[in-house]
């Protein structure tokens, strides 16, 4: 849309009306609605491809009806004024994108504690190097130096409100972590080497790294249970016999499920 120029081939208003009706036969635009102010002519440089383009054109023409011949022919009416009128007439199109699903929740590490585990029979954990297992043993006299000390990393649960706290257990000054794997029909407890401890800073609730997490639930002064996060209902426990490996068992078994920390 521009001021009339004798050197340019212009599209007559009647042809524009026919074009609008061709693009949208159900719409009827009276020719009087398309009348341009004196001093302005309408030129369509390319065929409008959508009704949005046609709508912008019609709205712009309607806005120009508010400007009389005197205003558009005056020396103060410049091309930028015409451009401003056109831009105000644009029909905005906005797309809204919604996430199909929320990102999976994570456990986030918040701190670290130092501790040792002693079961109800006063047995401590000892590392057996030959088998790379933790055994529960009754230590006497000078053998207390064999007791294993643990680094307990604490985590924030994805869903707040539960009493049990997620933790990961690592033998102090090593990269050996307690983890849960399924051996046959039942889960079992293992010592697993973690080369990159930073990889456990955030643990996905549905990831394989969930095997390193346990839910610590305190039931008294320094009394706690440690339940597997990957295998609900299975607890870190000690066998009734002395010098046996630390294992996973369920409530109701003859194993010790409660530890002094």
mmCIF file of C-alpha atoms in Angstrom:
data_model
loop_
_atom_site.group_PDB
_atom_site.id
_atom_site.type_symbol
_atom_site.label_atom_id
_atom_site.label_comp_id
_atom_site.label_asym_id
_atom_site.label_seq_id
_atom_site.Cartn_x
_atom_site.Cartn_y
_atom_site.Cartn_z
ATOM 1 C CA UNK A 1 0.000 0.000 0.000
ATOM 2 C CA UNK A 2 1.532 3.294 -1.061
ATOM 3 C CA UNK A 3 0.875 6.698 -2.513
ATOM 4 C CA UNK A 4 -0.329 6.640 -6.122
ATOM 5 C CA UNK A 5 2.378 6.635 -8.785
ATOM 6 C CA UNK A 6 1.628 6.839 -12.511
ATOM 7 C CA UNK A 7 4.672 4.690 -13.324
ATOM 8 C CA UNK A 8 3.484 1.562 -11.472
ATOM 9 C CA UNK A 9 0.758 -0.905 -12.515
ATOM 10 C CA UNK A 10 -1.854 -0.900 -9.751
ATOM 11 C CA UNK A 11 -4.452 -3.498 -8.842
ATOM 12 C CA UNK A 12 -7.949 -1.990 -9.173
ATOM 13 C CA UNK A 13 -10.200 -2.211 -6.127
ATOM 14 C CA UNK A 14 -12.636 -4.452 -8.013
ATOM 15 C CA UNK A 15 -9.889 -7.006 -8.697
ATOM 16 C CA UNK A 16 -8.898 -6.930 -5.023
ATOM 17 C CA UNK A 17 -12.501 -7.616 -4.050
ATOM 18 C CA UNK A 18 -12.604 -10.554 -6.476
ATOM 19 C CA UNK A 19 -9.324 -11.810 -5.027
ATOM 20 C CA UNK A 20 -10.659 -11.678 -1.483
ATOM 21 C CA UNK A 21 -13.822 -13.501 -2.486
ATOM 22 C CA UNK A 22 -11.788 -16.109 -4.353
ATOM 23 C CA UNK A 23 -9.633 -16.818 -1.286
ATOM 24 C CA UNK A 24 -12.629 -17.015 1.024
ATOM 25 C CA UNK A 25 -15.905 -17.393 -0.925
ATOM 26 C CA UNK A 26 -17.963 -17.432 2.251
ATOM 27 C CA UNK A 27 -16.895 -13.866 3.076
ATOM 28 C CA UNK A 28 -18.527 -10.878 1.371
ATOM 29 C CA UNK A 29 -16.729 -7.566 1.439
ATOM 30 C CA UNK A 30 -18.827 -4.649 0.140
ATOM 31 C CA UNK A 31 -16.836 -2.629 -2.335
ATOM 32 C CA UNK A 32 -17.424 0.503 -0.272
ATOM 33 C CA UNK A 33 -15.416 -1.085 2.538
ATOM 34 C CA UNK A 34 -12.405 -1.334 0.248
ATOM 35 C CA UNK A 35 -12.463 2.250 -0.988
ATOM 36 C CA UNK A 36 -9.052 3.874 -0.543
ATOM 37 C CA UNK A 37 -8.606 7.461 0.670
ATOM 38 C CA UNK A 38 -7.941 9.944 -2.090
ATOM 39 C CA UNK A 39 -4.247 10.075 -2.908
ATOM 40 C CA UNK A 40 -3.569 6.431 -2.032
ATOM 41 C CA UNK A 41 -3.731 3.401 -4.282
ATOM 42 C CA UNK A 42 -3.408 -0.284 -3.437
ATOM 43 C CA UNK A 43 -0.803 -2.483 -5.077
ATOM 44 C CA UNK A 44 -0.574 -6.241 -4.357
ATOM 45 C CA UNK A 45 2.977 -7.323 -5.170
ATOM 46 C CA UNK A 46 2.285 -11.049 -4.718
ATOM 47 C CA UNK A 47 -0.681 -13.326 -4.261
ATOM 48 C CA UNK A 48 -1.763 -13.604 -0.590
ATOM 49 C CA UNK A 49 -1.238 -17.220 0.424
ATOM 50 C CA UNK A 50 -3.343 -17.257 3.579
ATOM 51 C CA UNK A 51 -6.428 -15.633 4.991
ATOM 52 C CA UNK A 52 -4.106 -14.059 7.564
ATOM 53 C CA UNK A 53 -2.505 -11.995 4.775
ATOM 54 C CA UNK A 54 -5.919 -10.969 3.476
ATOM 55 C CA UNK A 55 -7.053 -10.030 6.981
ATOM 56 C CA UNK A 56 -3.991 -7.831 7.476
ATOM 57 C CA UNK A 57 -4.759 -6.109 4.181
ATOM 58 C CA UNK A 58 -8.396 -5.439 4.999
ATOM 59 C CA UNK A 59 -7.612 -4.203 8.529
ATOM 60 C CA UNK A 60 -4.994 -1.804 7.168
ATOM 61 C CA UNK A 61 -7.504 -0.397 4.677
ATOM 62 C CA UNK A 62 -10.057 0.071 7.425
ATOM 63 C CA UNK A 63 -7.509 2.005 9.479
ATOM 64 C CA UNK A 64 -6.722 4.250 6.531
ATOM 65 C CA UNK A 65 -10.380 5.244 6.311
ATOM 66 C CA UNK A 66 -9.771 7.267 9.453
ATOM 67 C CA UNK A 67 -7.268 9.426 7.605
ATOM 68 C CA UNK A 68 -8.848 11.922 5.261
ATOM 69 C CA UNK A 69 -7.427 12.991 1.868
ATOM 70 C CA UNK A 70 -5.982 16.105 3.419
ATOM 71 C CA UNK A 71 -3.845 14.153 5.900
ATOM 72 C CA UNK A 72 -2.432 11.646 3.407
ATOM 73 C CA UNK A 73 -1.714 14.301 0.773
ATOM 74 C CA UNK A 74 -0.145 16.748 3.194
ATOM 75 C CA UNK A 75 3.602 17.269 3.228
ATOM 76 C CA UNK A 76 3.670 16.071 6.841
ATOM 77 C CA UNK A 77 2.403 12.588 5.905
ATOM 78 C CA UNK A 78 5.505 10.519 5.225
ATOM 79 C CA UNK A 79 6.186 6.930 4.231
ATOM 80 C CA UNK A 80 7.035 6.062 7.835
ATOM 81 C CA UNK A 81 3.526 7.193 8.865
ATOM 82 C CA UNK A 82 2.065 4.777 6.337
ATOM 83 C CA UNK A 83 4.379 2.021 7.593
ATOM 84 C CA UNK A 84 3.283 2.695 11.171
ATOM 85 C CA UNK A 85 -0.363 2.296 10.179
ATOM 86 C CA UNK A 86 0.440 -0.988 8.413
ATOM 87 C CA UNK A 87 2.389 -2.409 11.358
ATOM 88 C CA UNK A 88 -0.418 -1.564 13.773
ATOM 89 C CA UNK A 89 -2.728 -3.587 11.562
ATOM 90 C CA UNK A 90 -0.786 -6.839 11.645
ATOM 91 C CA UNK A 91 -2.618 -9.887 12.970
ATOM 92 C CA UNK A 92 -0.232 -11.499 15.420
ATOM 93 C CA UNK A 93 0.147 -15.269 15.475
ATOM 94 C CA UNK A 94 1.402 -16.935 18.620
ATOM 95 C CA UNK A 95 2.351 -20.561 19.174
ATOM 96 C CA UNK A 96 2.370 -22.084 22.626
ATOM 97 C CA UNK A 97 4.490 -25.147 23.254
ATOM 98 C CA UNK A 98 3.750 -27.334 26.277
ATOM 99 C CA UNK A 99 5.972 -30.013 27.670
ATOM 100 C CA UNK A 100 4.520 -33.421 27.121
ATOM 101 C CA UNK A 101 5.969 -34.652 30.400
ATOM 102 C CA UNK A 102 8.010 -33.385 33.351
ATOM 103 C CA UNK A 103 11.681 -34.313 33.581
ATOM 104 C CA UNK A 104 12.377 -37.375 35.702
ATOM 105 C CA UNK A 105 12.971 -36.595 39.410
ATOM 106 C CA UNK A 106 16.432 -36.749 40.936
ATOM 107 C CA UNK A 107 18.010 -37.334 44.330
ATOM 108 C CA UNK A 108 20.448 -34.482 45.046
ATOM 109 C CA UNK A 109 23.400 -34.912 47.394
ATOM 110 C CA UNK A 110 23.441 -32.422 50.252
ATOM 111 C CA UNK A 111 26.225 -33.471 52.637
ATOM 112 C CA UNK A 112 28.371 -36.204 54.141
ATOM 113 C CA UNK A 113 28.680 -37.825 57.569
ATOM 114 C CA UNK A 114 31.262 -40.166 59.094
ATOM 115 C CA UNK A 115 29.932 -43.249 60.875
ATOM 116 C CA UNK A 116 30.411 -46.924 61.670
ATOM 117 C CA UNK A 117 27.795 -49.680 61.895
ATOM 118 C CA UNK A 118 27.363 -52.016 64.856
ATOM 119 C CA UNK A 119 24.560 -54.571 64.982
ATOM 120 C CA UNK A 120 22.482 -55.699 67.964
ATOM 121 C CA UNK A 121 25.114 -58.271 68.921
ATOM 122 C CA UNK A 122 27.817 -55.572 69.146
ATOM 123 C CA UNK A 123 29.469 -56.819 65.970
ATOM 124 C CA UNK A 124 31.377 -54.387 63.776
ATOM 125 C CA UNK A 125 32.001 -54.384 60.033
ATOM 126 C CA UNK A 126 35.373 -55.607 58.800
ATOM 127 C CA UNK A 127 36.650 -55.563 55.203
ATOM 128 C CA UNK A 128 37.824 -58.963 53.964
ATOM 129 C CA UNK A 129 40.286 -58.099 51.192
ATOM 130 C CA UNK A 130 40.416 -61.572 49.632
ATOM 131 C CA UNK A 131 36.708 -61.604 48.815
ATOM 132 C CA UNK A 132 36.098 -57.830 48.832
ATOM 133 C CA UNK A 133 33.224 -58.297 51.282
ATOM 134 C CA UNK A 134 32.153 -56.651 54.515
ATOM 135 C CA UNK A 135 31.793 -59.152 57.364
ATOM 136 C CA UNK A 136 30.110 -58.646 60.727
ATOM 137 C CA UNK A 137 32.572 -59.656 63.444
ATOM 138 C CA UNK A 138 32.812 -59.370 67.215
ATOM 139 C CA UNK A 139 36.062 -57.477 67.766
ATOM 140 C CA UNK A 140 37.991 -57.839 71.010
ATOM 141 C CA UNK A 141 40.963 -56.094 72.527
ATOM 142 C CA UNK A 142 43.390 -54.559 70.054
ATOM 143 C CA UNK A 143 41.491 -55.776 66.989
ATOM 144 C CA UNK A 144 39.187 -52.758 67.094
ATOM 145 C CA UNK A 145 41.464 -51.072 64.531
ATOM 146 C CA UNK A 146 40.028 -53.429 61.905
ATOM 147 C CA UNK A 147 36.624 -51.769 62.214
ATOM 148 C CA UNK A 148 35.481 -50.203 58.951
ATOM 149 C CA UNK A 149 34.441 -46.559 58.998
ATOM 150 C CA UNK A 150 32.009 -45.252 56.423
ATOM 151 C CA UNK A 151 31.305 -42.007 54.640
ATOM 152 C CA UNK A 152 27.538 -41.568 54.527
ATOM 153 C CA UNK A 153 26.395 -39.159 51.792
ATOM 154 C CA UNK A 154 22.961 -37.669 52.419
ATOM 155 C CA UNK A 155 20.451 -36.798 49.692
ATOM 156 C CA UNK A 156 17.241 -34.854 49.247
ATOM 157 C CA UNK A 157 14.292 -36.909 48.059
ATOM 158 C CA UNK A 158 12.408 -35.854 44.890
ATOM 159 C CA UNK A 159 9.193 -35.936 46.940
ATOM 160 C CA UNK A 160 9.366 -34.274 50.335
ATOM 161 C CA UNK A 161 7.556 -35.444 53.429
ATOM 162 C CA UNK A 162 8.885 -38.958 53.983
ATOM 163 C CA UNK A 163 10.652 -39.713 57.261
ATOM 164 C CA UNK A 164 13.343 -41.961 55.759
ATOM 165 C CA UNK A 165 16.416 -40.159 54.408
ATOM 166 C CA UNK A 166 18.240 -41.333 51.255
ATOM 167 C CA UNK A 167 21.935 -42.087 51.835
ATOM 168 C CA UNK A 168 24.867 -43.662 50.004
ATOM 169 C CA UNK A 169 27.547 -45.613 51.894
ATOM 170 C CA UNK A 170 31.239 -45.618 50.970
ATOM 171 C CA UNK A 171 34.173 -47.128 52.881
ATOM 172 C CA UNK A 172 36.243 -44.214 54.159
ATOM 173 C CA UNK A 173 39.363 -43.334 52.121
ATOM 174 C CA UNK A 174 38.316 -45.661 49.280
ATOM 175 C CA UNK A 175 36.024 -45.620 46.260
ATOM 176 C CA UNK A 176 34.137 -48.736 47.389
ATOM 177 C CA UNK A 177 30.373 -48.208 47.673
ATOM 178 C CA UNK A 178 27.649 -50.516 48.915
ATOM 179 C CA UNK A 179 25.240 -51.321 46.091
ATOM 180 C CA UNK A 180 22.307 -53.631 45.431
ATOM 181 C CA UNK A 181 22.110 -56.032 42.503
ATOM 182 C CA UNK A 182 19.766 -58.867 41.745
ATOM 183 C CA UNK A 183 21.497 -62.243 41.825
ATOM 184 C CA UNK A 184 19.026 -64.816 40.589
ATOM 185 C CA UNK A 185 15.639 -64.427 42.254
ATOM 186 C CA UNK A 186 16.704 -62.184 45.141
ATOM 187 C CA UNK A 187 18.704 -58.957 45.438
ATOM 188 C CA UNK A 188 22.167 -59.092 46.989
ATOM 189 C CA UNK A 189 24.565 -56.611 48.562
ATOM 190 C CA UNK A 190 27.908 -55.854 46.888
ATOM 191 C CA UNK A 191 30.941 -53.616 47.216
ATOM 192 C CA UNK A 192 31.280 -51.713 43.960
ATOM 193 C CA UNK A 193 34.101 -49.495 42.731
ATOM 194 C CA UNK A 194 32.982 -45.991 41.693
ATOM 195 C CA UNK A 195 35.752 -44.262 39.747
ATOM 196 C CA UNK A 196 33.960 -40.916 39.459
ATOM 197 C CA UNK A 197 32.338 -40.012 42.765
ATOM 198 C CA UNK A 198 30.955 -36.814 41.216
ATOM 199 C CA UNK A 199 28.654 -38.998 39.110
ATOM 200 C CA UNK A 200 26.673 -39.656 42.303
ATOM 201 C CA UNK A 201 26.034 -35.964 42.943
ATOM 202 C CA UNK A 202 22.607 -36.380 41.314
ATOM 203 C CA UNK A 203 20.916 -39.768 41.006
ATOM 204 C CA UNK A 204 17.882 -40.248 38.802
ATOM 205 C CA UNK A 205 14.912 -41.855 40.501
ATOM 206 C CA UNK A 206 14.600 -44.269 37.579
ATOM 207 C CA UNK A 207 18.306 -44.685 36.761
ATOM 208 C CA UNK A 208 20.633 -47.619 37.307
ATOM 209 C CA UNK A 209 22.513 -45.557 39.910
ATOM 210 C CA UNK A 210 19.576 -46.019 42.255
ATOM 211 C CA UNK A 211 21.390 -49.208 43.341
ATOM 212 C CA UNK A 212 23.702 -47.048 45.496
ATOM 213 C CA UNK A 213 20.922 -45.482 47.564
ATOM 214 C CA UNK A 214 19.409 -46.680 50.843
ATOM 215 C CA UNK A 215 16.642 -45.208 52.961
ATOM 216 C CA UNK A 216 17.838 -44.563 56.489
ATOM 217 C CA UNK A 217 15.037 -44.659 59.056
ATOM 218 C CA UNK A 218 15.840 -43.838 62.688
ATOM 219 C CA UNK A 219 13.852 -45.695 65.334
ATOM 220 C CA UNK A 220 15.606 -44.537 68.495
ATOM 221 C CA UNK A 221 18.794 -42.989 69.808
ATOM 222 C CA UNK A 222 21.449 -43.976 67.220
ATOM 223 C CA UNK A 223 19.278 -46.915 66.057
ATOM 224 C CA UNK A 224 18.629 -47.082 62.331
ATOM 225 C CA UNK A 225 17.586 -49.361 59.497
ATOM 226 C CA UNK A 226 18.903 -49.100 55.931
ATOM 227 C CA UNK A 227 16.441 -50.167 53.231
ATOM 228 C CA UNK A 228 17.381 -50.562 49.575
ATOM 229 C CA UNK A 229 15.947 -47.804 47.364
ATOM 230 C CA UNK A 230 16.096 -50.044 44.306
ATOM 231 C CA UNK A 231 14.510 -53.068 45.994
ATOM 232 C CA UNK A 232 11.839 -51.901 48.466
ATOM 233 C CA UNK A 233 11.389 -54.151 51.487
ATOM 234 C CA UNK A 234 15.007 -55.367 51.504
ATOM 235 C CA UNK A 235 17.340 -54.185 54.280
ATOM 236 C CA UNK A 236 21.065 -54.203 54.953
ATOM 237 C CA UNK A 237 21.457 -56.863 57.641
ATOM 238 C CA UNK A 238 23.841 -59.244 59.403
ATOM 239 C CA UNK A 239 23.525 -63.015 59.645
ATOM 240 C CA UNK A 240 22.983 -64.711 63.037
ATOM 241 C CA UNK A 241 26.427 -66.369 62.789
ATOM 242 C CA UNK A 242 29.638 -64.451 63.399
ATOM 243 C CA UNK A 243 32.057 -63.516 60.627
ATOM 244 C CA UNK A 244 29.491 -63.733 57.824
ATOM 245 C CA UNK A 245 29.098 -61.276 54.934
ATOM 246 C CA UNK A 246 26.801 -58.300 55.188
ATOM 247 C CA UNK A 247 23.632 -59.107 53.239
ATOM 248 C CA UNK A 248 20.134 -58.019 52.267
ATOM 249 C CA UNK A 249 17.132 -59.550 53.996
ATOM 250 C CA UNK A 250 13.467 -58.828 54.618
ATOM 251 C CA UNK A 251 11.555 -58.166 57.805
ATOM 252 C CA UNK A 252 10.606 -61.339 59.633
ATOM 253 C CA UNK A 253 13.908 -63.097 58.944
ATOM 254 C CA UNK A 254 16.340 -64.111 61.701
ATOM 255 C CA UNK A 255 18.884 -61.517 60.549
ATOM 256 C CA UNK A 256 19.755 -58.293 62.371
ATOM 257 C CA UNK A 257 18.178 -55.312 60.552
ATOM 258 C CA UNK A 258 18.903 -52.574 63.088
ATOM 259 C CA UNK A 259 22.275 -50.879 63.498
ATOM 260 C CA UNK A 260 23.848 -48.530 65.997
ATOM 261 C CA UNK A 261 25.498 -45.581 64.218
#
